[in-house]
């Protein structure tokens, strides 16, 4: 029973840790499926986290935080879109630039506005997306096995968490059952085909990029308003890149993306669980190794198991009318 | 085979457009300064004075520039092979390990001018080694080098902290750093050069590695444009298919280019570790690896552009330190924003102003706007 | 009484400093098949792209059915009943036929109902016009001829009355081309207007009612097809009398210099593209491999020259075998005397941003004459380039100029000069005159004959049957990755055409 209880706790952590990755990865999905490579997920998520923390601190409303986060992420996404789509610039360079701009701005503005060393003030419960208890969660808690699963694992997450999981089938539906999704996938494979069919390649890609902004805003909000009680500098710590790796690992499909992010979340949760506990044979694992583990795993994933992941054919290539 | 843009005279292409891009980057930075509630013009004055106002400041500016020359060259070499090496930060960090180990081993046995070449080798070797795995995976498995090098930056940070705390720290000491190097592990300063020019310097870390950086810049030029290896690197950078056709091994050229890139980034460590702090400590790189990206883009991956770009960023770093003093709201992180803006305008948006400038040229002098059409060159 | 379907008046378009279309007037009668002919670079595609809204003209007017219109985007053109079948198909490879046809014409935001309606409409169109293709087939699995049907169906699905076809027969066998022409005639009988862009004189004479000739961006002449001839059109295309056949003497073949044995190559998806091919080329002869594009020629060339690994097979150069399943190295093959003019000069044969002199040694840059130890011998490299420029009349004669600034024909000369001047034993040439103007074509053909007369073994792969027939001493026909026949240079086009279409030898004889 004790093992089962630990398992539930680890799975619960898994869910919490995977949500920012999931939201960021879904964000990247829209962009990359349309042919715009986005390495700036990290920066948008960070900026979103800061905006959410700042707005929530000032207004006392978590929803205002979410709105602010989405606005700022959409803004940065449009900058990336402007550089990549309209000016056909190098998409990786543009993404890297946005990451730096976000990193520097969040610290400078944070210090200037709140004077707490780059963080936003700690938020009270009402200004956050706190955990929600699903109906009957308390009542069934003592039911063996199922009760604990329901009350610990399934209930008790924030609204954003449930929304994130719902976004997976929603994204699938958008991509494969709507006109917008058909065109989005087409423009990532052969933009010329879309252009000659009389559809604007730019506008389609801009819409994809805006979707990316919305979702990275949500991802950032989760970090500072659900997982934490406020923004702390550099709080994304590379998650945007890990999300990108998960996206590639999942071959740009919505449901595998969810599983990839859960996998990362699980490994993270597991690492935290065994920290401080000596393992058989290996003994005490150094804390720095645990810290490096997600990054090492990302490299292993990208190098080992992918084989040939075929990205959208027009990915990363600016669309120029052939002469 | 067409480029979407017509021809400008060479000086406009290589001089004017980069300057315009830079000016716009600074303009936007100025807006951020205003957002924070400060006066951008006053900030600019403090910045320039802080960078060049006294001999002391110039020395510091050149000290920072030294690091940026190395990391800028590192990014540039990889760019020529069409590889985006964002791992300079980690490669420099691990390069420092190479420097530290050499100095700790030889600083009591050999004079500095014998330890120095050994330290250069150590820095280059360790930096290259840190670039090897991402390079290998890109070449063999197609793993995106941008993501893997970023990951290796994080891994380097953890690795170095572990080593400094658990392995390299002298027994009984508190701070996570090695012992101080003896004279054999200390590079001489170059402040006397500035003093000979009339400046007075109290103390500054401007050291011999600056000359090494200039030498490295020259050698990179020779490598890229005057050697067979450089020719093959550029070939693959422009067209991997043509390189394959010409018998250049894709795997080999990617790995070699990244090893050179990593080695240059590793050499950056000589500046702070052997030239200033005279010990190995946590995070002596302080973001130089990332500045290198901006420097390479601004300098258009050519050493003749990289050195001035590095000095400019050195000015920003040094001036920025003074600025943080006078305007507490604007910390060193302002540089990160400027760095991002330069990368944006000199990199992704580099052609944004081209049409307007071309139109300007066309209206002033129609002949300079394009080559005469050759017959039969329609669609 | 013929109405005017389309009238273009004074159309001009420049791309930067290049005048693609110069003050063009064109009248197209409704219900006719109107050909537009001109050599590569004459401006035909640009003109039709303007009509289709893909580009916008700098100056000029477009009238459709007598009314002046503005066509800013392809959707404007589509709304006016103009449809275009592009030379390079505008299809999404991993979508189905049905998805490609409805893309942009879905009708509703949700796909479910649109797809059902589209399916029945598509099936009707396929039946009516003999353009049968499985609506649920994925494009990348379809052969090129069927992919083209999808392109045509796309235009018809949108109700096109005016159909523009840009170089449609480049990817078809002669028999498939005939089938296409019959469909076009059927469309004409129903009152549709067809504009056919091509550089093939034979096609113009075969099915068009009227033909307009373009040269160097200008409209040079319009004729009724019945009242002109191949010779007159050729002269109008080029501006002078043209030799349509190259002059050459008899071949005197010597020893076997190139022998390919049991070559099998698969592409990245595991599909067999070259199937157990074996053949020989002797010194002093040109062997031409004829075939429709997409039957494995590219993979054959890639494998023989070491760029791509084969599943099995060896190539023997002057008696020395090289295993092609391992790491055959292009550099090694060059050293053994094999030179290669690749099909794609823009992305493979040349590095366009390089200076001309840097491309003049591409692939041979390890030779001692270009080097000083690890360093490049800049003086020697430039001198070598200047020699080649003179010998091959490459213009402009500037070895420091960026290669991208040379014309197509001159770029090809740079590649040829480089490969031929190495004095190879074997010369492998793919699509040597694609995108090259007629003056340079003559030059290139002459040089290939010279190579043959100097005792080299020349392997020529081309989709232009005329080129194969005029240059080759022996013709091998390739279909679906196999050698399906060998003929002499006197073989008729129809005989070769049948082989290219996969008709078995004994069937062809019946």
XYZ file of C-alpha atoms in Angstrom, chain B residues 1 3 6-7 222 224-229 231-232 234-235 238-249 369-379, chain C residues 17-18 20 22 41 45-46 216 306-307 329-330 334 340 342 347-348 351 353-354 358 361-363 365-366 371 374-376 378 396 404-405 407 411 418-419:
76
model
C 18.535 30.859 -58.567
C 17.857 36.425 -54.924
C 18.780 43.709 -56.421
C 22.325 44.881 -56.102
C 43.230 32.423 -43.105
C 38.086 30.122 -43.823
C 39.268 31.880 -46.956
C 42.756 30.640 -47.625
C 42.805 26.944 -46.788
C 41.319 23.885 -48.384
C 39.470 23.037 -45.184
C 36.860 26.127 -48.712
C 35.143 22.843 -47.907
C 32.052 27.197 -46.876
C 31.024 24.804 -49.600
C 26.233 27.051 -48.893
C 25.179 23.723 -50.358
C 25.421 20.357 -48.623
C 24.444 18.622 -51.876
C 27.236 20.272 -53.824
C 29.661 19.348 -51.060
C 28.607 15.713 -51.305
C 29.019 15.873 -55.070
C 32.482 17.338 -54.625
C 33.503 14.446 -52.413
C 33.417 16.275 -49.082
C 32.284 14.006 -46.255
C 20.842 50.310 -58.290
C 21.485 47.301 -60.422
C 23.467 45.416 -62.973
C 22.337 45.895 -66.570
C 19.982 43.129 -67.594
C 21.511 40.419 -69.674
C 19.529 39.469 -72.742
C 17.157 36.579 -72.553
C 17.092 36.411 -68.813
C 13.360 36.508 -68.361
C 11.227 33.903 -66.578
C 17.172 44.538 -63.228
C 15.833 41.722 -65.375
C 11.021 39.289 -67.963
C 8.386 43.651 -72.332
C 14.094 32.232 -70.377
C 5.897 31.310 -67.613
C 6.103 34.809 -66.191
C 13.860 37.477 -74.743
C 29.212 7.708 -55.597
C 26.788 10.257 -54.214
C 33.583 8.296 -52.739
C 32.984 10.895 -55.462
C 37.195 11.491 -59.934
C 30.280 14.132 -63.773
C 25.119 16.665 -62.677
C 22.322 22.988 -56.070
C 24.749 20.222 -56.907
C 27.848 26.608 -55.325
C 27.385 32.156 -53.905
C 30.994 31.199 -54.696
C 35.991 28.783 -56.762
C 37.780 23.691 -59.222
C 34.798 22.252 -57.327
C 35.434 18.566 -56.715
C 40.164 21.133 -55.231
C 42.398 18.534 -53.611
C 47.155 23.908 -53.265
C 46.920 23.007 -46.581
C 46.563 26.447 -48.148
C 44.803 27.409 -51.352
C 44.888 31.604 -55.059
C 31.083 37.722 -68.670
C 24.832 33.314 -59.374
C 25.253 36.289 -61.685
C 23.209 33.093 -67.106
C 26.765 28.422 -65.650
C 35.569 22.040 -65.221
C 34.625 18.432 -65.920
